[in-house]
CSV table of C-alpha atoms in Angstrom, one decimal:
chain,number,residue,atom,x,y,z
A,1,MET,CA,12.6,-13.7,-23.1
A,2,LYS,CA,13.8,-11.7,-20.0
A,3,LYS,CA,11.8,-8.7,-21.3
A,4,MET,CA,8.6,-10.7,-21.4
A,5,ILE,CA,9.0,-12.1,-17.9
A,6,VAL,CA,9.6,-8.7,-16.4
A,7,LEU,CA,6.6,-7.4,-18.3
A,8,PHE,CA,4.2,-10.0,-16.9
A,9,SER,CA,5.6,-9.5,-13.4
A,10,LEU,CA,4.7,-5.8,-13.7
A,11,LEU,CA,1.2,-6.5,-14.9
A,12,LEU,CA,0.6,-9.0,-12.1
A,13,ALA,CA,1.8,-6.6,-9.5
A,14,GLY,CA,-0.1,-3.6,-10.8
A,15,CYS,CA,-3.6,-5.0,-10.7
A,16,GLY,CA,-5.7,-6.6,-8.1
A,17,GLY,CA,-6.9,-10.2,-8.1
A,18,THR,CA,-6.9,-13.5,-6.3
A,19,VAL,CA,-3.7,-15.6,-6.6
A,20,GLU,CA,-4.8,-19.1,-7.4
A,21,SER,CA,-3.2,-22.3,-8.6
A,22,THR,CA,-3.9,-22.6,-12.3
A,23,SER,CA,-3.3,-25.1,-15.1
A,24,GLU,CA,0.0,-25.2,-16.8
A,25,PRO,CA,1.0,-21.7,-18.0
A,26,ILE,CA,0.8,-20.9,-21.7
A,27,PRO,CA,4.4,-20.7,-23.0
A,28,LEU,CA,5.6,-17.1,-23.3
A,29,ASP,CA,6.6,-17.6,-26.9
A,30,GLN,CA,3.0,-18.3,-27.7
A,31,VAL,CA,1.8,-14.9,-26.5
A,32,ASP,CA,1.7,-13.0,-29.8
A,33,ASN,CA,1.3,-9.4,-28.7
A,34,GLU,CA,1.9,-8.2,-32.3
A,35,SER,CA,-1.5,-9.4,-33.3
A,36,LEU,CA,-3.0,-6.9,-30.7
A,37,ILE,CA,-1.6,-3.8,-32.4
A,38,GLU,CA,-3.0,-4.1,-35.9
A,39,PRO,CA,-4.9,-0.9,-36.5
A,40,SER,CA,-8.5,-1.1,-37.7
A,41,PRO,CA,-9.7,1.3,-40.4
A,42,THR,CA,-12.6,2.2,-38.1
A,43,GLN,CA,-10.3,3.5,-35.4
A,44,PRO,CA,-10.5,7.4,-35.1
A,45,PHE,CA,-6.7,7.6,-34.5
A,46,ILE,CA,-3.8,5.3,-35.3
A,47,PHE,CA,-0.1,5.1,-34.5
A,48,GLU,CA,3.0,5.4,-36.7
A,49,PRO,CA,6.1,3.7,-35.2
A,50,VAL,CA,8.9,6.3,-35.4
A,51,GLY,CA,12.4,6.8,-34.3
A,52,ASP,CA,15.4,4.8,-33.3
A,53,PHE,CA,15.3,1.5,-31.5
A,54,ILE,CA,14.7,2.1,-27.8
A,55,GLN,CA,17.3,0.4,-25.6
A,56,GLY,CA,16.3,-1.2,-22.3
A,57,ILE,CA,13.4,-3.2,-21.0
A,58,MET,CA,9.9,-1.7,-21.1
A,59,PRO,CA,9.7,2.0,-22.1
A,60,ILE,CA,7.6,3.5,-19.4
A,61,ASP,CA,7.7,7.3,-19.9
A,62,ILE,CA,8.4,9.9,-22.6
A,63,GLU,CA,9.0,13.6,-22.1
A,64,ALA,CA,9.3,16.3,-24.7
A,65,LEU,CA,12.0,18.9,-23.8
A,66,PRO,CA,11.9,22.6,-24.6
A,67,SER,CA,14.8,22.1,-27.1
A,68,GLY,CA,12.5,19.8,-29.2
A,69,ASN,CA,14.4,16.7,-28.1
A,70,PHE,CA,12.8,13.8,-26.3
A,71,LEU,CA,13.6,11.7,-23.2
A,72,ILE,CA,12.6,8.0,-23.0
A,73,ALA,CA,12.7,6.2,-19.6
A,74,THR,CA,12.6,2.5,-19.3
A,75,ARG,CA,11.8,0.4,-16.3
A,76,ASP,CA,15.3,-0.9,-16.0
A,77,GLY,CA,16.7,2.6,-15.6
A,78,GLN,CA,17.7,3.5,-19.1
A,79,ILE,CA,17.4,7.1,-20.2
A,80,ILE,CA,17.5,7.6,-24.0
A,81,LEU,CA,17.9,11.1,-25.4
A,82,LEU,CA,16.4,11.5,-28.9
A,83,ASP,CA,16.3,14.5,-31.2
A,84,SER,CA,13.2,16.0,-32.7
A,85,ASP,CA,13.2,13.4,-35.4
A,86,LEU,CA,13.4,10.7,-32.8
A,87,GLN,CA,17.0,9.7,-33.6
A,88,ALA,CA,19.4,8.8,-30.8
A,89,LEU,CA,21.6,11.5,-29.3
A,90,GLY,CA,22.7,10.1,-26.0
A,91,HIS,CA,22.1,7.4,-23.4
A,92,ALA,CA,22.4,7.1,-19.6
A,93,GLN,CA,21.8,4.5,-16.9
A,94,ILE,CA,20.1,5.3,-13.7
A,95,PRO,CA,20.7,2.8,-10.9
A,96,ALA,CA,17.4,1.3,-9.9
A,97,THR,CA,16.0,-1.9,-8.3
A,98,THR,CA,13.9,-3.9,-10.6
A,99,PHE,CA,11.7,-6.6,-9.1
A,100,TRP,CA,8.0,-7.2,-9.8
A,101,ASP,CA,6.8,-3.6,-10.5
A,102,ALA,CA,9.8,-1.9,-9.0
A,103,GLY,CA,12.1,0.2,-11.2
A,104,LEU,CA,12.2,3.6,-12.9
A,105,VAL,CA,8.6,4.8,-13.4
A,106,SER,CA,8.6,8.4,-14.5
A,107,VAL,CA,10.8,11.4,-15.3
A,108,VAL,CA,10.1,15.2,-15.5
A,109,HIS,CA,12.3,18.1,-16.4
A,110,SER,CA,12.9,21.7,-15.3
A,111,ASN,CA,15.6,24.3,-15.8
A,112,GLY,CA,18.3,21.9,-17.2
A,113,ARG,CA,17.6,19.1,-14.8
A,114,ILE,CA,15.5,15.9,-14.8
A,115,TYR,CA,13.9,14.3,-11.8
A,116,ALA,CA,13.4,10.5,-11.8
A,117,ALA,CA,10.8,8.6,-9.7
A,118,LEU,CA,12.1,5.1,-9.1
A,119,THR,CA,12.7,2.2,-6.7
A,120,LEU,CA,16.1,3.1,-5.4
A,121,PRO,CA,19.1,0.8,-5.2
A,122,GLU,CA,19.1,-1.4,-2.1
A,123,SER,CA,22.2,0.5,-0.8
A,124,ALA,CA,20.1,3.7,-0.6
A,125,CYS,CA,17.4,2.2,1.6
A,126,PRO,CA,17.5,2.8,5.4
A,127,SER,CA,16.5,-0.8,6.1
A,128,SER,CA,17.6,-4.0,4.5
A,129,GLU,CA,14.2,-5.4,5.2
A,130,ALA,CA,12.3,-3.2,2.7
A,131,PHE,CA,12.7,-1.6,-0.7
A,132,CYS,CA,12.5,2.2,-0.8
A,133,ASN,CA,11.2,4.6,-3.5
A,134,GLY,CA,12.2,8.1,-4.1
A,135,ILE,CA,13.2,10.9,-6.4
A,136,VAL,CA,16.7,11.5,-7.8
A,137,ARG,CA,17.7,14.7,-9.5
A,138,TYR,CA,20.2,14.9,-12.4
A,139,ASP,CA,21.8,17.7,-14.3
A,140,LEU,CA,20.9,17.3,-18.0
A,141,ASP,CA,23.4,18.0,-20.9
A,142,GLU,CA,21.7,17.4,-24.2
A,143,THR,CA,25.1,17.7,-26.1
A,144,ALA,CA,26.8,14.8,-24.2
A,145,ASP,CA,26.8,11.1,-25.1
A,146,ASN,CA,25.9,10.5,-21.4
A,147,PRO,CA,23.4,13.3,-20.8
A,148,LEU,CA,23.0,12.9,-17.0
A,149,SER,CA,25.4,13.9,-14.3
A,150,ASN,CA,25.5,14.9,-10.6
A,151,PRO,CA,22.9,12.7,-9.1
A,152,GLN,CA,21.2,14.1,-5.9
A,153,GLU,CA,18.6,12.2,-3.9
A,154,VAL,CA,15.7,14.5,-3.2
A,155,PHE,CA,13.2,12.2,-1.5
A,156,ASN,CA,13.2,8.7,0.0
A,157,VAL,CA,10.4,6.6,1.5
A,158,SER,CA,10.6,3.0,2.8
A,159,MET,CA,8.0,0.6,1.6
A,160,VAL,CA,6.3,-2.2,3.6
A,161,ASP,CA,8.8,-4.9,2.7
A,162,ARG,CA,10.7,-6.3,-0.3
A,163,GLN,CA,7.7,-7.5,-2.3
A,164,GLY,CA,8.4,-4.7,-4.9
A,165,GLN,CA,4.7,-4.1,-5.4
A,166,HIS,CA,2.4,-1.0,-5.5
A,167,ASN,CA,5.2,1.5,-5.6
A,168,GLY,CA,3.2,4.2,-7.4
A,169,GLY,CA,5.7,6.5,-9.2
A,170,ALA,CA,3.5,9.2,-10.8
A,171,LEU,CA,5.6,12.4,-10.8
A,172,ILE,CA,4.6,15.9,-12.1
A,173,PHE,CA,5.4,19.6,-11.4
A,174,ASP,CA,2.6,21.7,-9.9
A,175,ASP,CA,2.1,25.3,-11.0
A,176,ASN,CA,4.3,26.6,-8.2
A,177,GLY,CA,7.3,24.5,-9.2
A,178,ASP,CA,7.0,21.8,-6.5
A,179,LEU,CA,7.1,18.1,-7.3
A,180,ILE,CA,4.0,16.0,-6.7
A,181,LEU,CA,4.8,12.3,-6.2
A,182,GLY,CA,2.4,9.4,-6.1
A,183,VAL,CA,3.4,6.7,-3.6
A,184,GLY,CA,1.6,3.4,-3.5
A,185,ASP,CA,0.5,1.5,-0.5
A,186,GLY,CA,3.3,-1.1,-1.0
A,187,PHE,CA,1.0,-4.0,-0.4
A,188,PHE,CA,-0.5,-6.8,-2.5
A,189,PRO,CA,-3.4,-8.3,-0.6
A,190,GLU,CA,-4.9,-11.7,-1.6
A,191,SER,CA,-8.4,-10.9,-0.4
A,192,ALA,CA,-10.7,-7.9,0.2
A,193,GLU,CA,-10.5,-8.7,3.9
A,194,GLU,CA,-6.7,-8.6,3.9
A,195,ALA,CA,-6.9,-5.3,2.0
A,196,GLU,CA,-9.2,-3.8,4.6
A,197,ALA,CA,-7.0,-4.9,7.4
A,198,HIS,CA,-4.1,-3.1,5.8
A,199,SER,CA,-6.0,0.3,5.7
A,200,ASP,CA,-3.6,1.8,8.3
A,201,LEU,CA,-1.1,2.8,5.6
A,202,ALA,CA,-3.2,4.5,2.9
A,203,GLN,CA,-5.4,6.2,5.5
A,204,ASP,CA,-2.7,6.8,8.1
A,205,ASP,CA,-1.7,10.5,8.1
A,206,SER,CA,1.7,9.7,9.6
A,207,SER,CA,2.7,7.4,6.7
A,208,PHE,CA,3.8,8.5,3.2
A,209,LEU,CA,2.4,5.3,1.7
A,210,GLY,CA,-0.8,5.5,-0.4
A,211,LYS,CA,-0.4,9.2,-0.7
A,212,LEU,CA,0.3,12.2,-3.0
A,213,ILE,CA,3.4,13.9,-1.6
A,214,LYS,CA,4.5,17.5,-2.3
A,215,VAL,CA,8.3,17.5,-2.5
A,216,ASP,CA,10.7,20.5,-2.8
A,217,PRO,CA,12.8,19.9,-5.9
A,218,GLU,CA,15.9,21.2,-4.0
A,219,GLY,CA,15.2,18.9,-1.2
A,220,ILE,CA,15.3,21.7,1.4
A,221,ASP,CA,11.7,22.0,2.6
A,222,ALA,CA,10.1,19.0,4.3
A,223,PRO,CA,7.8,16.9,2.1
A,224,ALA,CA,4.1,17.2,2.8
A,225,ILE,CA,1.1,14.9,2.2
A,226,VAL,CA,-1.5,16.6,0.0
A,227,ALA,CA,-3.9,13.6,-0.6
A,228,LYS,CA,-4.3,10.1,0.8
A,229,GLY,CA,-6.4,7.0,0.1
A,230,LEU,CA,-4.5,5.7,-3.0
A,231,ARG,CA,-3.6,2.2,-3.9
A,232,ASN,CA,-1.1,2.4,-6.7
A,233,PRO,CA,-0.8,5.9,-8.3
A,234,PHE,CA,1.3,4.5,-11.2
A,235,THR,CA,0.7,7.4,-13.7
A,236,ALA,CA,-0.5,11.0,-13.7
A,237,SER,CA,-1.1,13.8,-16.2
A,238,ARG,CA,-0.6,17.4,-15.5
A,239,ILE,CA,-3.4,19.8,-16.5
A,240,PRO,CA,-1.9,23.3,-16.5
A,241,GLY,CA,-3.7,25.9,-14.3
A,242,LEU,CA,-5.8,23.2,-12.7
A,243,GLY,CA,-4.1,20.2,-11.2
A,244,MET,CA,-3.2,16.6,-11.9
A,245,VAL,CA,-5.2,13.5,-12.8
A,246,VAL,CA,-3.9,10.3,-11.2
A,247,GLY,CA,-4.4,6.9,-12.6
A,248,ASP,CA,-4.9,4.8,-9.5
A,249,VAL,CA,-4.7,1.1,-10.4
A,250,GLY,CA,-7.6,-0.8,-8.8
A,251,PHE,CA,-8.1,-4.0,-6.9
A,252,GLU,CA,-11.1,-6.2,-7.6
A,253,THR,CA,-13.6,-3.8,-9.1
A,254,TYR,CA,-12.6,-0.4,-10.4
A,255,GLU,CA,-9.8,1.5,-12.1
A,256,GLU,CA,-9.9,5.2,-11.0
A,257,LEU,CA,-9.0,8.6,-12.5
A,258,ASN,CA,-8.7,11.0,-9.6
A,259,LEU,CA,-8.3,14.8,-9.8
A,260,TYR,CA,-6.1,16.6,-7.4
A,261,PRO,CA,-6.4,20.4,-7.9
A,262,PHE,CA,-3.1,22.2,-7.3
A,263,GLY,CA,-3.2,24.0,-3.9
A,264,GLY,CA,-6.6,22.5,-3.1
A,265,PRO,CA,-7.8,21.0,0.2
A,266,TYR,CA,-6.3,17.8,1.6
A,267,LEU,CA,-8.2,15.0,-0.2
A,268,ASN,CA,-9.0,11.4,0.7
A,269,PHE,CA,-9.7,9.2,-2.3
A,270,GLY,CA,-10.9,6.4,-0.1
A,271,TRP,CA,-8.7,3.3,-0.6
A,272,PRO,CA,-9.0,0.7,0.8
A,273,LEU,CA,-12.3,1.7,2.5
A,274,GLU,CA,-13.9,2.4,-0.9
A,275,GLU,CA,-13.1,1.6,-4.5
A,276,GLY,CA,-14.8,3.3,-7.4
A,277,PRO,CA,-17.6,5.9,-7.4
A,278,LYS,CA,-20.2,5.6,-4.6
A,279,ALA,CA,-23.4,7.6,-4.2
A,280,GLY,CA,-23.4,9.5,-0.9
A,281,SER,CA,-19.7,8.8,-0.3
A,282,LEU,CA,-17.7,11.1,2.1
A,283,PHE,CA,-14.5,10.5,0.0
A,284,SER,CA,-13.3,12.4,-3.0
A,285,GLN,CA,-14.9,10.7,-6.1
A,286,PRO,CA,-13.1,9.7,-9.3
A,287,ILE,CA,-13.7,11.9,-12.4
A,288,GLY,CA,-13.5,8.8,-14.6
A,289,GLY,CA,-12.3,5.2,-14.9
A,290,PHE,CA,-14.0,1.9,-15.5
A,291,ASP,CA,-15.5,-1.1,-13.7
A,292,HIS,CA,-13.7,-4.4,-14.3
A,293,CYS,CA,-17.0,-6.1,-15.1
A,294,ASP,CA,-18.4,-3.4,-17.4
A,295,PRO,CA,-17.6,-4.3,-21.1
A,296,THR,CA,-18.7,-0.8,-22.4
A,297,ASN,CA,-15.3,0.5,-23.2
A,298,GLN,CA,-14.2,-2.8,-24.8
A,299,ASP,CA,-17.3,-2.9,-26.9
A,300,ALA,CA,-16.6,0.7,-28.2
A,301,ASP,CA,-13.2,-0.4,-29.5
A,302,PRO,CA,-13.3,-1.4,-33.1
A,303,SER,CA,-10.3,-3.6,-32.7
A,304,GLY,CA,-12.0,-5.4,-29.9
A,305,HIS,CA,-10.3,-7.5,-27.2
A,306,ASP,CA,-8.5,-10.7,-27.9
A,307,ALA,CA,-9.3,-12.5,-24.7
A,308,SER,CA,-6.9,-15.4,-25.3
A,309,LYS,CA,-3.9,-13.0,-25.0
A,310,SER,CA,-5.1,-11.6,-21.7
A,311,ILE,CA,-5.9,-15.1,-20.4
A,312,ALA,CA,-2.3,-16.1,-21.4
A,313,VAL,CA,-0.9,-13.3,-19.4
A,314,LYS,CA,-3.0,-14.1,-16.4
A,315,ARG,CA,-2.3,-17.8,-16.4
A,316,HIS,CA,1.4,-17.2,-16.7
A,317,ALA,CA,1.3,-14.9,-13.7
A,318,GLY,CA,-1.0,-17.3,-11.8
A,319,VAL,CA,-3.7,-14.7,-11.3
A,320,VAL,CA,-7.4,-15.1,-12.0
A,321,HIS,CA,-9.9,-12.3,-12.0
A,322,GLU,CA,-13.6,-12.7,-12.1
A,323,CYS,CA,-14.0,-10.1,-14.9
A,324,GLY,CA,-10.5,-9.7,-16.2
A,325,SER,CA,-7.4,-7.9,-15.1
A,326,GLU,CA,-6.5,-4.3,-15.9
A,327,ILE,CA,-4.2,-1.4,-15.4
A,328,ILE,CA,-5.4,2.1,-16.0
A,329,THR,CA,-2.9,4.7,-17.1
A,330,ALA,CA,-3.5,8.5,-17.1
A,331,ALA,CA,-1.3,8.7,-20.1
A,332,GLY,CA,-1.4,12.4,-21.2
A,333,PHE,CA,-3.2,15.7,-21.6
A,334,TYR,CA,-3.6,17.5,-24.9
A,335,GLU,CA,-4.4,21.2,-24.2
A,336,GLY,CA,-4.8,22.3,-27.8
A,337,GLN,CA,-2.2,24.5,-29.5
A,338,GLU,CA,-0.7,25.5,-32.8
A,339,PRO,CA,0.2,23.6,-34.8
A,340,ASP,CA,-2.7,21.2,-34.1
A,341,PRO,CA,-2.7,18.2,-36.4
A,342,TYR,CA,-5.9,17.0,-34.8
A,343,GLY,CA,-8.1,19.9,-35.9
A,344,GLY,CA,-9.4,20.7,-32.4
A,345,GLN,CA,-10.7,17.2,-31.8
A,346,LEU,CA,-8.5,16.7,-28.8
A,347,ASP,CA,-8.6,20.1,-27.2
A,348,ARG,CA,-8.4,19.8,-23.4
A,349,THR,CA,-8.5,16.0,-23.6
A,350,LEU,CA,-7.2,13.8,-20.9
A,351,ILE,CA,-6.0,10.6,-22.6
A,352,TYR,CA,-6.2,7.4,-20.6
A,353,ALA,CA,-5.6,3.7,-21.5
A,354,ALA,CA,-6.4,0.2,-20.4
A,355,ALA,CA,-3.0,-1.7,-20.6
A,356,TYR,CA,-4.4,-5.2,-21.1
A,357,TYR,CA,-7.3,-4.6,-23.3
A,358,GLY,CA,-5.5,-2.0,-25.4
A,359,TYR,CA,-8.3,0.6,-25.8
A,360,ILE,CA,-7.3,4.3,-25.5
A,361,ARG,CA,-9.9,6.9,-24.6
A,362,GLY,CA,-10.3,10.6,-24.1
A,363,ILE,CA,-12.2,12.7,-21.6
A,364,THR,CA,-12.7,16.5,-22.1
A,365,ILE,CA,-11.7,18.3,-18.9
A,366,ASP,CA,-12.9,22.0,-18.6
A,367,ASP,CA,-10.9,24.6,-16.7
A,368,GLN,CA,-12.9,23.9,-13.6
A,369,GLY,CA,-12.1,20.2,-13.7
A,370,VAL,CA,-15.5,19.0,-14.9
A,371,PRO,CA,-15.3,15.9,-17.1
A,372,SER,CA,-17.4,15.3,-20.2
A,373,ASN,CA,-17.4,13.4,-23.5
A,374,ASP,CA,-15.6,10.2,-22.5
A,375,ARG,CA,-15.0,8.6,-25.9
A,376,HIS,CA,-13.0,6.0,-27.7
A,377,LEU,CA,-9.9,7.2,-29.5
A,378,ALA,CA,-7.5,4.4,-30.6
A,379,HIS,CA,-6.1,1.0,-29.8
A,380,PHE,CA,-2.7,0.0,-28.7
A,381,PRO,CA,-1.9,-2.3,-25.7
A,382,GLY,CA,0.4,-1.2,-22.9
A,383,VAL,CA,0.5,2.5,-23.5
A,384,THR,CA,1.7,4.3,-20.3
A,385,SER,CA,2.7,7.8,-21.4
A,386,PHE,CA,2.1,10.5,-24.1
A,387,THR,CA,3.9,13.8,-24.6
A,388,VAL,CA,3.4,16.6,-27.1
A,389,GLY,CA,6.1,17.4,-29.6
A,390,GLN,CA,6.8,20.7,-31.2
A,391,ASP,CA,4.9,19.7,-34.3
A,392,GLY,CA,1.8,19.3,-32.1
A,393,HIS,CA,1.6,15.5,-32.4
A,394,LEU,CA,1.2,13.2,-29.5
A,395,TYR,CA,4.1,10.8,-29.0
A,396,GLY,CA,3.8,7.8,-26.8
A,397,VAL,CA,5.5,4.7,-25.5
A,398,SER,CA,4.1,1.2,-24.7
A,399,ILE,CA,5.5,-1.5,-22.4
A,400,PHE,CA,4.5,-3.9,-25.2
A,401,ALA,CA,6.5,-2.2,-27.9
A,402,SER,CA,10.1,-1.8,-26.6
A,403,ASN,CA,11.6,-0.8,-30.0
A,404,GLN,CA,9.1,2.0,-31.0
A,405,VAL,CA,8.0,5.5,-30.3
A,406,LEU,CA,4.3,5.8,-31.2
A,407,LYS,CA,3.2,8.9,-33.1
A,408,MET,CA,-0.6,9.4,-32.9
A,409,ILE,CA,-2.2,10.6,-36.1
A,410,PRO,CA,-5.8,10.9,-37.4
A,411,ASN,CA,-6.8,7.8,-39.3
A,412,PRO,CA,-7.0,8.8,-43.0
A,413,GLU,CA,-9.4,5.8,-43.6
A,414,HIS,CA,-11.8,6.9,-40.9
A,415,GLU,CA,-15.0,8.6,-41.9
A,416,GLU,CA,-14.9,12.2,-40.7
A,417,SER,CA,-18.6,11.9,-39.5
A,418,ASP,CA,-17.5,9.1,-37.2
A,419,LEU,CA,-14.7,11.0,-35.5
A,420,PRO,CA,-15.2,11.4,-31.7
């Protein structure tokens, strides 16, 4: 039961909406999420649940290691080391604050170390009045029962207060070996007017909030802002040789996929002055995403959308949206390599997902960052992260499936002529 409560808190905090008094909440034990994950024979790709039971609450990130092993991170600070067959090798606990959407959000690895983006323990925060988010570095020993040691704080930023909302947490390495961290605006407005009044943070060049921050992994060089105007950069995918695509969770109207080219100019993605693509805009425009009120992506999903489940979530959280609530995740990038179990269908594909509705889509990104061929791929609710194993398959995790790793495979029942 605790797992479900934390889950609903995350989804409330991640998306926009108006907080209203609603009728009595639907009991949590009546929210049957298993009914959402039954694959349809018309889905181009489906998922095989593989591997050991994942400990902890809400698996949030998965990383393939050069050794062939995998790391799983959960929101409550668990790190699970799995071998190439997804069997448990080791386990560690990272101290993290978990409240609303606070917690451990993402991990990356380099040269025998992992870097974790998380809401830090309260004792690490400069002020008792606010939570803080940051990056902690650990030495990684894949032969040890507890694979993490020697924690070193690399970056720390104070949030607005102790609401625990809009922390961001997207973390990747750029092509020069620097860390790029997405930091949210730390604010959950109850109206568009309140959001506009709060614009000083995401648009303020002197604040780290609502920004992409370049961070020296050794913690020596001062951090630098490389982009601003973000609301909640919760996830990101690295595109080698090009940049990163950030999934910026929207407010009332639009979920954005924003491209930051490595080493490019200082960008402004517009929040909260603009949300979604706008003709004639002076802000950097999203390369993809979706409008909350546009059913196109839902209609393209053969498994459809069970509205009663989403309504149950929203009523429990006390949040009502005009056109439904959503969280976009920039879940992964498939470059195309050997072996390729997908037969070239996913070459240079950015994979993104809609957490509530469960549809998973792909956008082809060329080496200049130009998007094309936005198409439906699969269905599974709550997917936040994919990584590529040494066998060439995509492996993912979902906040709705805390005991599974998801192996993405072509659907053998799907007609080849219908493949995307």
